[in-house]
Amino acid sequence: MTTVSGGGPGGATPLVRLRGLSKKFGDVAAVQPLDLDIFAGDFFALLGPSGCGKTTLLRMVGGFTPPSTGTVEIDGQDVTRLGPEQRPTNMVFQGYGLFPHMTVRQNIGYGLRIAKASDAEIAERVGAIMTLVRIGELAERRPDALSGGQAQRVALARALVMRPRVLLLDEPLAALDLKLRKQMQEELRRIHQSIGGTFVFVTHDQGEAMGLANRIAVMEAGACVQEGGPEEIYLRPKTRFVSSFIGEANMLAGERRGGTVTLRAGIAFTDAGPDGPVVLVVRPEAIRLDGGTAGLGTTGRLDDVVFLGPYVRYRVTLASGEEIAAHSADTGRRAGMAVGAAVQIGWEAADHRVVAGT
Amino acid sequence: MARIAWGAYSGIIVLFMLTPLVLVVLFSFTDNALTNFPINAFSLHWYRILDANPEFWKAFENSLKVSLGVTLISTVIGTMAAMVLARWRERLANAALLALAAPVTLPALVIGIALLVFFNKVGVPLSLATVIAGHLVITQPFVILIVYARMVNFDYAAVDSARDLGASPWRAFWTVTFPIVSSTVIGAALIALAISLDDFIITFFTIGGGNTLPTFVWGKVRTYLDPSINAIGTILITLTVGSTAIALWISRYRG
Ligand SMILES: Nc1ncnc2c1ncn2[C@@H]1O[C@H](COP(=O)(O)OP(=O)(O)O)[C@@H](O)[C@H]1O
Ligand SMILES: [Mg+2]
């Protein structure tokens, strides 16, 4: 997890301020009215499953899709009605959108040529940005002679050379294979740190969001369901959807009545909140199998033990039929655990979250 | 074995198709009074005869005016129409294409008569302008279909990128969209040119007075057939091949 220095909800005025922004395509509400603040220096992730409206939201910020309602403010200026060429943003598109009839150098210099920069300035800035994203040797190639990773870098350079106040990236790493993706993640962080810009990116990969962003907005069906730092979102998910989407989570069904939650698994504890069905969310690494727990616990049957290198994964089936996954870094202990035997599981109340819903 | 058979088969077909063209060109450069072997001598005799004929020059000029006008108009309008259609939903676009392409399925004779009746009823005097309008009926669908096929696979992210990098819609079109699809557009323009250049039937019904090259040849066939039509044929072949070569050269990838 990165802690990139920069804004944050506490301090200065936001660089990008979205208010009541929404988009309907016919009857489809692609983005429901939402408010969002993005601060200078942020590496901001819009995270959510495919089709939840991430691209639409990003395109509204970039000026490609006119919003149905709401406003987009950048740097204190209302840009809602401005076209993309009039906004201090630049975007890296999902398919990169490189110009096939131009060389890499011409692709990167395009924006500066439009802006009527001098030849000397174009040459200098294009050269510098190619060095920054490490594509100097590709300058005279055409896009169809580039690999996916190289095309990605060219698209990035072409946007960065414009020195945007906000760089928008739509699924920047989705088209790359796993190894390249990890490499480009490092690369993006290095670039973000070295130029100190503000990046907003869209991803459906929670690992990518956690690995790159200092702030994350989780989207579900066009709505922003939670927004905050990676740690906050991981440790204190507000809804069942967020907890299941970010990392792995155990979910235990139950009901709250008069401030007491009773789980189907037979555990009861006090927890203030409205009456109704609830789900208890607890991460696998918070579950202990040592019995002598001071927190909550129950017994179950150990069904599976898998050694995964840094940790061991246990699968336990409770009397309610619900399954619990537990991760333990103490890989030496698994020798003493017999599959099929009864085990005691437990966790500290501070490690779980109770969210409304079924 | 099968490969050899296919090769021979293709060879025969190509020979069958090219032989008349070769003969036309060959005999246009002789001074034979009939199109027959043996060849007496090679000469520009028939070209001189054509050159001395003002009717030929008038027909040549009319052909150029009509086919260039048709090419220009059908390419501009057809390209714009195709670009709009490519943004429509597929069902709707297909229905529109079907309607637009309907004239192509009709015999040219029917189109020619229909146009003649129409121009008469509306009171438009026949002229080269009516010929151009008539040709547009059959060239337009080809341009639209060809450019549409290119535009449905078009990567609009490139145009969005151009806008994003500061280009106005107009600038983005001329620096990105058009260069990417220019070879398709030029190909479509050439097809329109070829259709217009050798159309006889629609021209015949809509021209009123005067000739284009095809109606001029027809006039000669009716009166006295001499090998100067080989010279006209050679000129038409040169125009078609030449414009194709120029178009290919123009549409080369450039930086
Ligand atoms: N141009 C469009 N016309 C109609 N519906 C659209 C259009 N763009 C997106 N949608 C719909 O809006 C929803 C959100 O799409 P999108 O923003 O692309 O999601 P994501 O990027 O999260 O996968 C989807 O249901 C999609 O079908
Ligand atoms: Mg998307």
PDB file of N, CA, C and O in Angstrom, chain A residues 59 64 83-85 89-91 93 96-102 106 110-111 114 142 158-159 162, chain B residues 155 157-169 171-172 175-177 179-180 253-255:
ATOM      1  N   ARG A  59     -15.124   9.606 -18.189  1.00  0.00           N
ATOM      2  CA  ARG A  59     -15.345  10.370 -19.422  1.00  0.00           C
ATOM      3  C   ARG A  59     -16.071  11.682 -19.148  1.00  0.00           C
ATOM      4  O   ARG A  59     -15.898  12.655 -19.885  1.00  0.00           O
ATOM      5  N   PHE A  64     -15.804  14.018 -22.318  1.00  0.00           N
ATOM      6  CA  PHE A  64     -16.222  13.247 -23.493  1.00  0.00           C
ATOM      7  C   PHE A  64     -17.693  12.885 -23.446  1.00  0.00           C
ATOM      8  O   PHE A  64     -18.304  12.620 -24.471  1.00  0.00           O
ATOM      9  N   GLY A  83     -15.572  21.301 -23.727  1.00  0.00           N
ATOM     10  CA  GLY A  83     -15.133  20.088 -24.417  1.00  0.00           C
ATOM     11  C   GLY A  83     -13.788  19.629 -23.880  1.00  0.00           C
ATOM     12  O   GLY A  83     -13.110  20.370 -23.162  1.00  0.00           O
ATOM     13  N   PRO A  84     -13.387  18.413 -24.244  1.00  0.00           N
ATOM     14  CA  PRO A  84     -12.130  17.868 -23.720  1.00  0.00           C
ATOM     15  C   PRO A  84     -10.926  18.748 -24.051  1.00  0.00           C
ATOM     16  O   PRO A  84      -9.992  18.837 -23.251  1.00  0.00           O
ATOM     17  N   GLU A  85     -10.966  19.417 -25.230  1.00  0.00           N
ATOM     18  CA  GLU A  85      -9.795  20.212 -25.613  1.00  0.00           C
ATOM     19  C   GLU A  85      -9.662  21.477 -24.776  1.00  0.00           C
ATOM     20  O   GLU A  85      -8.631  22.133 -24.812  1.00  0.00           O
ATOM     21  N   THR A  89      -7.210  18.496 -18.413  1.00  0.00           N
ATOM     22  CA  THR A  89      -7.078  17.065 -18.135  1.00  0.00           C
ATOM     23  C   THR A  89      -6.539  16.395 -19.385  1.00  0.00           C
ATOM     24  O   THR A  89      -6.698  16.899 -20.488  1.00  0.00           O
ATOM     25  N   ASN A  90      -5.901  15.253 -19.206  1.00  0.00           N
ATOM     26  CA  ASN A  90      -5.585  14.408 -20.346  1.00  0.00           C
ATOM     27  C   ASN A  90      -5.892  12.987 -19.971  1.00  0.00           C
ATOM     28  O   ASN A  90      -5.863  12.613 -18.804  1.00  0.00           O
ATOM     29  N   MET A  91      -6.234  12.204 -20.988  1.00  0.00           N
ATOM     30  CA  MET A  91      -6.748  10.869 -20.700  1.00  0.00           C
ATOM     31  C   MET A  91      -5.962   9.808 -21.456  1.00  0.00           C
ATOM     32  O   MET A  91      -5.581   9.997 -22.604  1.00  0.00           O
ATOM     33  N   PHE A  93      -6.715   6.270 -22.844  1.00  0.00           N
ATOM     34  CA  PHE A  93      -7.914   5.473 -23.102  1.00  0.00           C
ATOM     35  C   PHE A  93      -7.637   3.990 -22.965  1.00  0.00           C
ATOM     36  O   PHE A  93      -6.498   3.539 -23.101  1.00  0.00           O
ATOM     37  N   TYR A  96      -5.983   2.629 -25.724  1.00  0.00           N
ATOM     38  CA  TYR A  96      -4.855   3.545 -25.962  1.00  0.00           C
ATOM     39  C   TYR A  96      -5.163   4.622 -26.999  1.00  0.00           C
ATOM     40  O   TYR A  96      -4.734   5.745 -26.857  1.00  0.00           O
ATOM     41  N   GLY A  97      -5.878   4.269 -28.092  1.00  0.00           N
ATOM     42  CA  GLY A  97      -6.228   5.288 -29.091  1.00  0.00           C
ATOM     43  C   GLY A  97      -5.024   5.949 -29.732  1.00  0.00           C
ATOM     44  O   GLY A  97      -5.051   7.142 -30.036  1.00  0.00           O
ATOM     45  N   LEU A  98      -3.959   5.179 -29.962  1.00  0.00           N
ATOM     46  CA  LEU A  98      -2.802   5.769 -30.646  1.00  0.00           C
ATOM     47  C   LEU A  98      -3.165   6.075 -32.099  1.00  0.00           C
ATOM     48  O   LEU A  98      -4.050   5.442 -32.663  1.00  0.00           O
ATOM     49  N   PHE A  99      -2.481   7.040 -32.695  1.00  0.00           N
ATOM     50  CA  PHE A  99      -2.737   7.390 -34.091  1.00  0.00           C
ATOM     51  C   PHE A  99      -1.926   6.448 -34.980  1.00  0.00           C
ATOM     52  O   PHE A  99      -0.699   6.545 -35.005  1.00  0.00           O
ATOM     53  N   PRO A 100      -2.596   5.558 -35.722  1.00  0.00           N
ATOM     54  CA  PRO A 100      -1.858   4.515 -36.450  1.00  0.00           C
ATOM     55  C   PRO A 100      -1.015   5.060 -37.596  1.00  0.00           C
ATOM     56  O   PRO A 100      -0.086   4.404 -38.040  1.00  0.00           O
ATOM     57  N   HIS A 101      -1.331   6.285 -38.064  1.00  0.00           N
ATOM     58  CA  HIS A 101      -0.616   6.818 -39.218  1.00  0.00           C
ATOM     59  C   HIS A 101       0.549   7.704 -38.824  1.00  0.00           C
ATOM     60  O   HIS A 101       1.122   8.389 -39.646  1.00  0.00           O
ATOM     61  N   MET A 102       0.873   7.708 -37.534  1.00  0.00           N
ATOM     62  CA  MET A 102       1.991   8.536 -37.083  1.00  0.00           C
ATOM     63  C   MET A 102       2.991   7.674 -36.314  1.00  0.00           C
ATOM     64  O   MET A 102       2.626   6.676 -35.717  1.00  0.00           O
ATOM     65  N   GLN A 106       5.710  11.311 -33.374  1.00  0.00           N
ATOM     66  CA  GLN A 106       4.635  12.188 -33.858  1.00  0.00           C
ATOM     67  C   GLN A 106       3.391  12.072 -32.995  1.00  0.00           C
ATOM     68  O   GLN A 106       2.694  13.058 -32.744  1.00  0.00           O
ATOM     69  N   TYR A 110       1.854  15.322 -30.927  1.00  0.00           N
ATOM     70  CA  TYR A 110       0.612  15.812 -31.533  1.00  0.00           C
ATOM     71  C   TYR A 110      -0.011  16.977 -30.759  1.00  0.00           C
ATOM     72  O   TYR A 110      -0.322  18.022 -31.330  1.00  0.00           O
ATOM     73  N   GLY A 111      -0.173  16.782 -29.458  1.00  0.00           N
ATOM     74  CA  GLY A 111      -0.831  17.804 -28.641  1.00  0.00           C
ATOM     75  C   GLY A 111      -0.063  19.115 -28.635  1.00  0.00           C
ATOM     76  O   GLY A 111      -0.649  20.201 -28.682  1.00  0.00           O
ATOM     77  N   ILE A 114      -0.585  20.886 -31.908  1.00  0.00           N
ATOM     78  CA  ILE A 114      -1.896  21.551 -31.909  1.00  0.00           C
ATOM     79  C   ILE A 114      -1.800  22.854 -31.105  1.00  0.00           C
ATOM     80  O   ILE A 114      -2.365  23.877 -31.480  1.00  0.00           O
ATOM     81  N   ARG A 142       5.940   2.764 -35.708  1.00  0.00           N
ATOM     82  CA  ARG A 142       4.514   3.024 -35.807  1.00  0.00           C
ATOM     83  C   ARG A 142       3.795   2.160 -34.773  1.00  0.00           C
ATOM     84  O   ARG A 142       4.294   1.109 -34.377  1.00  0.00           O
ATOM     85  N   ARG A 158       2.110  10.389 -24.313  1.00  0.00           N
ATOM     86  CA  ARG A 158       1.376  11.348 -25.127  1.00  0.00           C
ATOM     87  C   ARG A 158       0.485  12.233 -24.255  1.00  0.00           C
ATOM     88  O   ARG A 158       0.287  13.419 -24.542  1.00  0.00           O
ATOM     89  N   ALA A 159      -0.069  11.648 -23.185  1.00  0.00           N
ATOM     90  CA  ALA A 159      -0.907  12.443 -22.279  1.00  0.00           C
ATOM     91  C   ALA A 159      -0.042  13.280 -21.338  1.00  0.00           C
ATOM     92  O   ALA A 159      -0.312  14.454 -21.100  1.00  0.00           O
ATOM     93  N   MET A 162       1.625  16.773 -22.127  1.00  0.00           N
ATOM     94  CA  MET A 162       0.788  17.970 -22.071  1.00  0.00           C
ATOM     95  C   MET A 162       0.776  18.600 -20.672  1.00  0.00           C
ATOM     96  O   MET A 162       0.161  19.630 -20.462  1.00  0.00           O
TER      97      MET A 162
ATOM     98  N   ASP B 155     -11.639   2.845 -34.639  1.00  0.00           N
ATOM     99  CA  ASP B 155     -11.280   3.013 -33.237  1.00  0.00           C
ATOM    100  C   ASP B 155     -11.460   4.485 -32.851  1.00  0.00           C
ATOM    101  O   ASP B 155     -10.578   5.308 -33.076  1.00  0.00           O
ATOM    102  N   ALA B 157     -11.339   5.797 -30.114  1.00  0.00           N
ATOM    103  CA  ALA B 157     -10.438   6.265 -29.059  1.00  0.00           C
ATOM    104  C   ALA B 157      -9.356   7.171 -29.649  1.00  0.00           C
ATOM    105  O   ALA B 157      -8.890   8.092 -28.986  1.00  0.00           O
ATOM    106  N   ALA B 158      -8.971   6.919 -30.905  1.00  0.00           N
ATOM    107  CA  ALA B 158      -7.958   7.774 -31.537  1.00  0.00           C
ATOM    108  C   ALA B 158      -8.498   9.195 -31.716  1.00  0.00           C
ATOM    109  O   ALA B 158      -7.788  10.168 -31.473  1.00  0.00           O
ATOM    110  N   VAL B 159      -9.760   9.307 -32.108  1.00  0.00           N
ATOM    111  CA  VAL B 159     -10.350  10.637 -32.291  1.00  0.00           C
ATOM    112  C   VAL B 159     -10.560  11.307 -30.933  1.00  0.00           C
ATOM    113  O   VAL B 159     -10.270  12.497 -30.759  1.00  0.00           O
ATOM    114  N   ASP B 160     -11.044  10.517 -29.961  1.00  0.00           N
ATOM    115  CA  ASP B 160     -11.189  11.055 -28.605  1.00  0.00           C
ATOM    116  C   ASP B 160      -9.843  11.569 -28.101  1.00  0.00           C
ATOM    117  O   ASP B 160      -9.763  12.625 -27.468  1.00  0.00           O
ATOM    118  N   SER B 161      -8.781  10.809 -28.389  1.00  0.00           N
ATOM    119  CA  SER B 161      -7.446  11.234 -27.957  1.00  0.00           C
ATOM    120  C   SER B 161      -7.068  12.563 -28.587  1.00  0.00           C
ATOM    121  O   SER B 161      -6.511  13.434 -27.925  1.00  0.00           O
ATOM    122  N   ALA B 162      -7.373  12.706 -29.879  1.00  0.00           N
ATOM    123  CA  ALA B 162      -7.031  13.957 -30.563  1.00  0.00           C
ATOM    124  C   ALA B 162      -7.758  15.124 -29.899  1.00  0.00           C
ATOM    125  O   ALA B 162      -7.151  16.167 -29.626  1.00  0.00           O
ATOM    126  N   ARG B 163      -9.043  14.936 -29.607  1.00  0.00           N
ATOM    127  CA  ARG B 163      -9.808  15.980 -28.923  1.00  0.00           C
ATOM    128  C   ARG B 163      -9.179  16.276 -27.573  1.00  0.00           C
ATOM    129  O   ARG B 163      -8.992  17.428 -27.180  1.00  0.00           O
ATOM    130  N   ASP B 164      -8.832  15.201 -26.882  1.00  0.00           N
ATOM    131  CA  ASP B 164      -8.255  15.327 -25.553  1.00  0.00           C
ATOM    132  C   ASP B 164      -6.949  16.112 -25.586  1.00  0.00           C
ATOM    133  O   ASP B 164      -6.614  16.835 -24.653  1.00  0.00           O
ATOM    134  N   LEU B 165      -6.201  15.968 -26.682  1.00  0.00           N
ATOM    135  CA  LEU B 165      -4.902  16.636 -26.792  1.00  0.00           C
ATOM    136  C   LEU B 165      -5.041  18.046 -27.347  1.00  0.00           C
ATOM    137  O   LEU B 165      -4.052  18.679 -27.703  1.00  0.00           O
ATOM    138  N   GLY B 166      -6.284  18.527 -27.465  1.00  0.00           N
ATOM    139  CA  GLY B 166      -6.474  19.933 -27.796  1.00  0.00           C
ATOM    140  C   GLY B 166      -7.043  20.225 -29.169  1.00  0.00           C
ATOM    141  O   GLY B 166      -7.220  21.387 -29.521  1.00  0.00           O
ATOM    142  N   ALA B 167      -7.316  19.183 -29.971  1.00  0.00           N
ATOM    143  CA  ALA B 167      -7.815  19.431 -31.320  1.00  0.00           C
ATOM    144  C   ALA B 167      -9.316  19.716 -31.291  1.00  0.00           C
ATOM    145  O   ALA B 167     -10.060  19.071 -30.563  1.00  0.00           O
ATOM    146  N   SER B 168      -9.747  20.693 -32.100  1.00  0.00           N
ATOM    147  CA  SER B 168     -11.176  20.925 -32.265  1.00  0.00           C
ATOM    148  C   SER B 168     -11.741  19.751 -33.053  1.00  0.00           C
ATOM    149  O   SER B 168     -10.989  18.992 -33.655  1.00  0.00           O
ATOM    150  N   PRO B 169     -13.085  19.571 -33.069  1.00  0.00           N
ATOM    151  CA  PRO B 169     -13.654  18.452 -33.831  1.00  0.00           C
ATOM    152  C   PRO B 169     -13.186  18.474 -35.294  1.00  0.00           C
ATOM    153  O   PRO B 169     -12.860  17.434 -35.874  1.00  0.00           O
ATOM    154  N   ARG B 171     -10.421  19.876 -36.598  1.00  0.00           N
ATOM    155  CA  ARG B 171      -9.000  19.547 -36.666  1.00  0.00           C
ATOM    156  C   ARG B 171      -8.773  18.055 -36.447  1.00  0.00           C
ATOM    157  O   ARG B 171      -7.963  17.431 -37.126  1.00  0.00           O
ATOM    158  N   ALA B 172      -9.510  17.491 -35.484  1.00  0.00           N
ATOM    159  CA  ALA B 172      -9.370  16.061 -35.197  1.00  0.00           C
ATOM    160  C   ALA B 172      -9.769  15.244 -36.422  1.00  0.00           C
ATOM    161  O   ALA B 172      -9.131  14.245 -36.754  1.00  0.00           O
ATOM    162  N   THR B 175      -6.858  15.653 -39.055  1.00  0.00           N
ATOM    163  CA  THR B 175      -5.534  15.135 -38.718  1.00  0.00           C
ATOM    164  C   THR B 175      -5.565  13.674 -38.292  1.00  0.00           C
ATOM    165  O   THR B 175      -4.527  13.019 -38.294  1.00  0.00           O
ATOM    166  N   VAL B 176      -6.726  13.170 -37.886  1.00  0.00           N
ATOM    167  CA  VAL B 176      -6.767  11.783 -37.406  1.00  0.00           C
ATOM    168  C   VAL B 176      -7.779  10.933 -38.185  1.00  0.00           C
ATOM    169  O   VAL B 176      -7.390   9.981 -38.864  1.00  0.00           O
ATOM    170  N   THR B 177      -9.062  11.301 -38.120  1.00  0.00           N
ATOM    171  CA  THR B 177     -10.071  10.444 -38.753  1.00  0.00           C
ATOM    172  C   THR B 177      -9.786  10.268 -40.237  1.00  0.00           C
ATOM    173  O   THR B 177      -9.684   9.143 -40.733  1.00  0.00           O
ATOM    174  N   PRO B 179      -7.058  10.886 -42.259  1.00  0.00           N
ATOM    175  CA  PRO B 179      -5.869  10.135 -42.671  1.00  0.00           C
ATOM    176  C   PRO B 179      -6.009   8.629 -42.435  1.00  0.00           C
ATOM    177  O   PRO B 179      -5.515   7.831 -43.232  1.00  0.00           O
ATOM    178  N   ILE B 180      -6.703   8.241 -41.349  1.00  0.00           N
ATOM    179  CA  ILE B 180      -6.824   6.808 -41.062  1.00  0.00           C
ATOM    180  C   ILE B 180      -7.701   6.118 -42.108  1.00  0.00           C
ATOM    181  O   ILE B 180      -7.412   5.013 -42.541  1.00  0.00           O
ATOM    182  N   TYR B 253       0.737   5.363 -46.852  1.00  0.00           N
ATOM    183  CA  TYR B 253       0.945   5.827 -45.485  1.00  0.00           C
ATOM    184  C   TYR B 253       1.961   6.959 -45.470  1.00  0.00           C
ATOM    185  O   TYR B 253       3.026   6.846 -46.058  1.00  0.00           O
ATOM    186  N   ARG B 254       1.611   8.034 -44.863  1.00  0.00           N
ATOM    187  CA  ARG B 254       2.570   9.124 -44.732  1.00  0.00           C
ATOM    188  C   ARG B 254       2.693   9.531 -43.271  1.00  0.00           C
ATOM    189  O   ARG B 254       1.797   9.347 -42.490  1.00  0.00           O
ATOM    190  N   GLY B 255       3.823  10.130 -42.914  1.00  0.00           N
ATOM    191  CA  GLY B 255       4.039  10.533 -41.520  1.00  0.00           C
ATOM    192  C   GLY B 255       3.475  11.901 -41.240  1.00  0.00           C
ATOM    193  O   GLY B 255       3.086  12.629 -42.104  1.00  0.00           O
TER     194      GLY B 255
END
